[in-house]
Structures are given as C-alpha cells and as structure tokens.
Short mmCIF file of C-alpha atoms and ligand atoms in Angstrom, two decimals:
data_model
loop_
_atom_site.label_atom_id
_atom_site.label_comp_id
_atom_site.label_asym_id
_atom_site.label_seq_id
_atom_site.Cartn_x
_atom_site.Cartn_y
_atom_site.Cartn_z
CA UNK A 1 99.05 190.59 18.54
CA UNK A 2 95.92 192.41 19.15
CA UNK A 3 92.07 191.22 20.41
CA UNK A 4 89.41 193.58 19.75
CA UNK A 5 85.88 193.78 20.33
CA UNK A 6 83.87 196.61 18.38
CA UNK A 7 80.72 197.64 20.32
CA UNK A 8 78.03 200.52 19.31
CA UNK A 9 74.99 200.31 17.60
CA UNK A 10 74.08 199.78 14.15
CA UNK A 11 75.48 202.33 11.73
CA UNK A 12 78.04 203.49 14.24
CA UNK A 13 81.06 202.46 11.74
CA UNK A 14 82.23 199.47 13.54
CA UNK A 15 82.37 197.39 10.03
CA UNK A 16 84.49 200.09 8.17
CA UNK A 17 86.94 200.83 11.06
CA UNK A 18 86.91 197.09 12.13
CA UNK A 19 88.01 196.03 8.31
CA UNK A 20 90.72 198.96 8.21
CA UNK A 21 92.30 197.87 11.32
CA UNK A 22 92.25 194.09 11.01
CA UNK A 23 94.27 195.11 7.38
CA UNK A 24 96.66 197.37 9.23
CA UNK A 25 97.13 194.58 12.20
CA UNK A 26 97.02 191.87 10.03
CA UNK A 27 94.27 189.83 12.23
CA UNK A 28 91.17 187.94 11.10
CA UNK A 29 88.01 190.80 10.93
CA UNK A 30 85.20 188.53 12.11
CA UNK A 31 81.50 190.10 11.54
CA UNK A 32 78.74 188.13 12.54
CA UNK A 33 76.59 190.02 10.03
CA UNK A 34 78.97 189.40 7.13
CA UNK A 35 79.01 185.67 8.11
CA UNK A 36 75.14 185.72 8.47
CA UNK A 37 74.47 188.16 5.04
CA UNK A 38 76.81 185.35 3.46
CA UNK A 39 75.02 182.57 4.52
CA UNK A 40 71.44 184.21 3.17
CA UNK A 41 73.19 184.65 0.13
CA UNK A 42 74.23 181.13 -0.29
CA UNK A 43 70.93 180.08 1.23
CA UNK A 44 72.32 177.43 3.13
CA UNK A 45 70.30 176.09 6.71
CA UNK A 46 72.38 178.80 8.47
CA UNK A 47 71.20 181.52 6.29
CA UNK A 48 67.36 180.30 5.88
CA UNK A 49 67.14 179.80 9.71
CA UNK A 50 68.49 183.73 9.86
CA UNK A 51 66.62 185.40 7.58
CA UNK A 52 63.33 186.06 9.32
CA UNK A 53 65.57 187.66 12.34
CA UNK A 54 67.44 189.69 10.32
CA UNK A 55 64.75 191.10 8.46
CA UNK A 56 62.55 191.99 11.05
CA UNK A 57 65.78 193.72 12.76
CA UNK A 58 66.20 191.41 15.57
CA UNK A 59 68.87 189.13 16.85
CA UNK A 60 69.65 185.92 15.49
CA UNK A 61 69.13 183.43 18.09
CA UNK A 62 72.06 182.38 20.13
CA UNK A 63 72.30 178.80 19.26
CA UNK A 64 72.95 179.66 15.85
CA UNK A 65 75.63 182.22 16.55
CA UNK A 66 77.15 180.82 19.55
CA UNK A 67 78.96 177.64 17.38
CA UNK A 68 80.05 179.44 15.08
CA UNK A 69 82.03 181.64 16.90
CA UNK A 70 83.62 178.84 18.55
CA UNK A 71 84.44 177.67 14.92
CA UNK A 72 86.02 180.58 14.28
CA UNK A 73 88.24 181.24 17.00
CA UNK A 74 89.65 178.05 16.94
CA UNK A 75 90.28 178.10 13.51
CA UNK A 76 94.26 178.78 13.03
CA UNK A 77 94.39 182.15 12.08
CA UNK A 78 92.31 183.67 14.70
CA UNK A 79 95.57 182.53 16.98
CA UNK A 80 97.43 185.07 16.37
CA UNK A 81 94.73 187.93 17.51
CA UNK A 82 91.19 188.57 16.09
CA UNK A 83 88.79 191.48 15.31
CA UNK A 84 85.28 191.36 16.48
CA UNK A 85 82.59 193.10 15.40
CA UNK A 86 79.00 192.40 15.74
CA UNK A 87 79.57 190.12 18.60
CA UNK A 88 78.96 190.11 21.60
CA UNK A 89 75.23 191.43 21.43
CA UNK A 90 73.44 190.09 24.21
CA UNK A 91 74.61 189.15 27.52
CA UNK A 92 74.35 185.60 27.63
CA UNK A 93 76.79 185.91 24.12
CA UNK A 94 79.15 188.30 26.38
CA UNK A 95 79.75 185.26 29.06
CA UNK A 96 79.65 182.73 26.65
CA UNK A 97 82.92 184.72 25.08
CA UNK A 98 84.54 185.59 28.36
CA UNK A 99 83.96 181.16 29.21
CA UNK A 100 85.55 180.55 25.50
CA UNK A 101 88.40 183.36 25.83
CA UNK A 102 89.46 181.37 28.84
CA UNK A 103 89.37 177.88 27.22
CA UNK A 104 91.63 179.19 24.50
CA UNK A 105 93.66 181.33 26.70
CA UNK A 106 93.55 184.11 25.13
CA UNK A 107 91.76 187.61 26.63
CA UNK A 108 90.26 190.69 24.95
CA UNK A 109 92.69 193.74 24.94
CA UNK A 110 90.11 196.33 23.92
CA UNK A 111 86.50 196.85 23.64
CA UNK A 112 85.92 199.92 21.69
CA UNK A 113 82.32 201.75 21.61
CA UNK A 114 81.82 203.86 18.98
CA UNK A 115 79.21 206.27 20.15
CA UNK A 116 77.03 207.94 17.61
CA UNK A 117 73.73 209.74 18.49
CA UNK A 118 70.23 207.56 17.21
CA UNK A 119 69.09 210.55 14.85
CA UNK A 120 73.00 210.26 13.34
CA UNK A 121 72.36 206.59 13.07
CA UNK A 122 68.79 206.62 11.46
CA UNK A 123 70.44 209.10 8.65
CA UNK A 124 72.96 207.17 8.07
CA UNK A 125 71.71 203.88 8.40
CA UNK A 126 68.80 205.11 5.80
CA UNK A 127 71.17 206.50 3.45
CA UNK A 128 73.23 203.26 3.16
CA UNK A 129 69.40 201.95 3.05
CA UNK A 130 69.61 203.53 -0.81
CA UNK A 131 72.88 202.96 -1.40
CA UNK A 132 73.38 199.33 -0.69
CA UNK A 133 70.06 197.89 -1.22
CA UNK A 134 70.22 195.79 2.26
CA UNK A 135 66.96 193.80 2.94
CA UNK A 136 67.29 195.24 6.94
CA UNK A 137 67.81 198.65 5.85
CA UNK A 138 64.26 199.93 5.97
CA UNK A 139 63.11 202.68 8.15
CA UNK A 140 60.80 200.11 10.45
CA UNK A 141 63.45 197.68 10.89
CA UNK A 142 66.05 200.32 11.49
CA UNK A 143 63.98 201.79 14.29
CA UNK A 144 63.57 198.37 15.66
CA UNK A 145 67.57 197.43 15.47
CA UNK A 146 68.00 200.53 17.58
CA UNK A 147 65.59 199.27 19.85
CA UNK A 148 66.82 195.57 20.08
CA UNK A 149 70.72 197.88 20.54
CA UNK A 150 69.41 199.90 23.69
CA UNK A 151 67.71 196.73 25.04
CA UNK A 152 69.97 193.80 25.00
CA UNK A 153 73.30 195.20 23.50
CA UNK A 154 74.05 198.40 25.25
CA UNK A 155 74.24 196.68 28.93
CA UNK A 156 77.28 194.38 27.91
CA UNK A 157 79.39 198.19 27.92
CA UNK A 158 79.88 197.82 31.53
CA UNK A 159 80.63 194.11 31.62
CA UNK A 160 83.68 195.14 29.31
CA UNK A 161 84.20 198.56 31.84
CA UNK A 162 84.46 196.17 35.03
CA UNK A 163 87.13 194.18 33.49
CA UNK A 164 89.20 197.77 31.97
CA UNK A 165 89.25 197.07 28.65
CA UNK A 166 86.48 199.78 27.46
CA UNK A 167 87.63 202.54 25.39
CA UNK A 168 84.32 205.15 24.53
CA UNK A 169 85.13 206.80 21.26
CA UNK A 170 83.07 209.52 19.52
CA UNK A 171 81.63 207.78 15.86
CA UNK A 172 80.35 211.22 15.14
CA UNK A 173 83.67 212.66 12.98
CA UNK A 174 84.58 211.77 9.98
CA UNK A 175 85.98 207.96 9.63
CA UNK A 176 89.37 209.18 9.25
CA UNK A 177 89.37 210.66 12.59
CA UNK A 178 87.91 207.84 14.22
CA UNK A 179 90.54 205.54 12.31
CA UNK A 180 93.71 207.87 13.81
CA UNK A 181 92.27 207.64 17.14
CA UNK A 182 92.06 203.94 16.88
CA UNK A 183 95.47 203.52 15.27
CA UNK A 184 97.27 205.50 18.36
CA UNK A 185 94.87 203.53 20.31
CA UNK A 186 96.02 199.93 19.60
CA UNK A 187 99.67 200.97 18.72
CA UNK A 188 100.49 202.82 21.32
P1 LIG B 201 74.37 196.44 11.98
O1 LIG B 201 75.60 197.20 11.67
O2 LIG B 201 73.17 197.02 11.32
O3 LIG B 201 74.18 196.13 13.43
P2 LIG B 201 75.24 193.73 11.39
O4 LIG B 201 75.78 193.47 10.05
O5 LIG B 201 76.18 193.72 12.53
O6 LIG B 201 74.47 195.10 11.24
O7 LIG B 201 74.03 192.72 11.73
C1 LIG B 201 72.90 192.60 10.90
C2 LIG B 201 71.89 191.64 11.52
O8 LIG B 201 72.48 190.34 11.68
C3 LIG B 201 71.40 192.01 12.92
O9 LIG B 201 70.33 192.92 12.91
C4 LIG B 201 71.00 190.62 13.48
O10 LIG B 201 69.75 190.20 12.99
C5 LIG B 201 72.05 189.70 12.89
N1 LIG B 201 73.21 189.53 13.80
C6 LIG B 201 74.49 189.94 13.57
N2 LIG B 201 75.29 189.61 14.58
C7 LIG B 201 74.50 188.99 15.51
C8 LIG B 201 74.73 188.43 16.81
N3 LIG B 201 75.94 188.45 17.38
N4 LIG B 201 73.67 187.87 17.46
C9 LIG B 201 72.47 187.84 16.91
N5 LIG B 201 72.17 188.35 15.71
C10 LIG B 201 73.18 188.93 15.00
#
C-alpha cells in the first residue's frame, strides 16, 4: 500500500519516475496531463474546454480537474494506494485533496519534490519539445509553465512539509539515480 504525490516543476521527471514506481508498487499512476493530453486527443468537451490552457502553458481551471479526480479515486483500484502526479497544482486543488483524502479515509504517505534547476528544465523541456512533438512544448509556453510553477505550484511544498510527508530529492542525476533513491525511499 503506498500514496504518493509527485511535486516539481515541469520537466523535473515526475512522469517517468511516477510510471516506474506505480509498475514496481503495483498502484494506479494518475497524471492529470495524461488524462487531459487524452482527452484533446479524443476531442471530447473535456479536452476542447482544455486546450486553450494547455497551450498557452497555464492551468486548467479547477472545475474541470477537481471532478475528475474525485472520479478517480473512488474508482476501485485507486483503493489499494495511488500515484499522483501533476496534481495538486494550486492551492485551492491541495485542500480540496486533503477534504477528499479524509472522505475516503485514506492519507498521503509521501510527497516527493523533484528539484531540478529552471535552465536544466528549459533544456530539457525543449529537447523533448523536438522529440515528442507536444503542442505545449514551445520555448514561450515553456517559459510561461515555469512561471505559472513558481507562482501557484511551488507554495503547496510547505503545505505537504507542515503535515511531514515532504521528501526534497535532487532531479538533476541521471533517472536511474533518482529511481534508487525513490525505491529505498518507499520500501524502506
Ligand atoms: P508538465 O510536466 O509540463 O508540467 P503535465 O503533463 O503535468 O506537464 O501538464 C501539462 C498541462 O496540463 C499543464 O501545463 C496544464 O495546462 C494542464 N494540467 C495538468 N495538470 C493540471 C492540474 N492539476 N491543474 C490544472 N492544469 C493542469
């Protein structure tokens, strides 16, 4: 049984180390931005309603993400423990989780910020820009998700350090490092 919360900004590795873990704990990995990059995809209201947002490089607006969380948690699998990544991102999403957590009884064993320096970020984040072909993944809108990270994401680290359940790990080392640390981490 494990509950995790990945934090850091964008490009910090939270989707490869969040999928690599779920496998190896055998919980749900829930990303808000797969879910979202899904439902663009599929263009259904979900995804058309997003799209702006996400393309500009801001957040989705709560109302949109907030259900479907709720969705998700409840859904059977997610009983057994859950991986999230992508979410929280604001405040008002971090106390709407900490309201639903106690509905369902359940509480978070580990929010884990992967720190990784903005000039790592933009080289990365540009790189997978050329790799991947993601509509976000221009330099503008990268500059501007690092922005909308500093602003609204990065004060929900010390709602997670009041309540002990922050772990700061360095996303600068290769992601085999980071996975090791993570594995003694959350087996330990
Ligand atoms: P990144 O790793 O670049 O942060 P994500 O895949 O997590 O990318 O998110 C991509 C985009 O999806 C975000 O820039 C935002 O527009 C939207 N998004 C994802 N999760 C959320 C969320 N919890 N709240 C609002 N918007 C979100």
């Amino acid at each position: 049984m494990a509950r995790l919360i990945f934090l850091g900004p964008p490009g910090a590795g939270k989707g490869t180390q969040a999928k690599l873990l779920a496998e190896l704990l055998q919980v749900p990995h829930i990303s808000t931005g797969d879910i979202l990059r899904s439902a663009l995809k599929a263009k259904t209201p979900l995804g058309q309603k997003a799209q702006a947002y996400m393309n500009a490089g801001e957040l989705v607006p709560d109302d949109l993400i907030l259900d479907l969380i709720r969705d998700r948690l409840n859904q059977q699998d997610a009983n057994q423990g859950w991986i999230l990544d992508g979410f929280p991102r604001n405040v008002s999403q971090a106390s709407f989780l900490d309201t639903l957590l106690q509905e369902l009884n359940q509480t978070c064993d580990f929010a884990i910020n992967l720190e990784v320096p903005d000039e790592v970020l933009m080289a990365r984040l540009l790189e997978r820009a050329q790799k991947e072909g993601r509509s976000d993944d221009n330099e503008d809108t990268i500059r501007r998700r690092l922005e909308v990270y500093h602003n609204q994401t990065e004060p929900i680290i010390g709602f997670y350090r009041d309540r002990s359940v922050l772990t700061a790990i360095n996303g600068d080392q290769p992601v085999e490092s980071v996975t090791e640390y993570l594995k003694q981490l959350v087996c330990s």
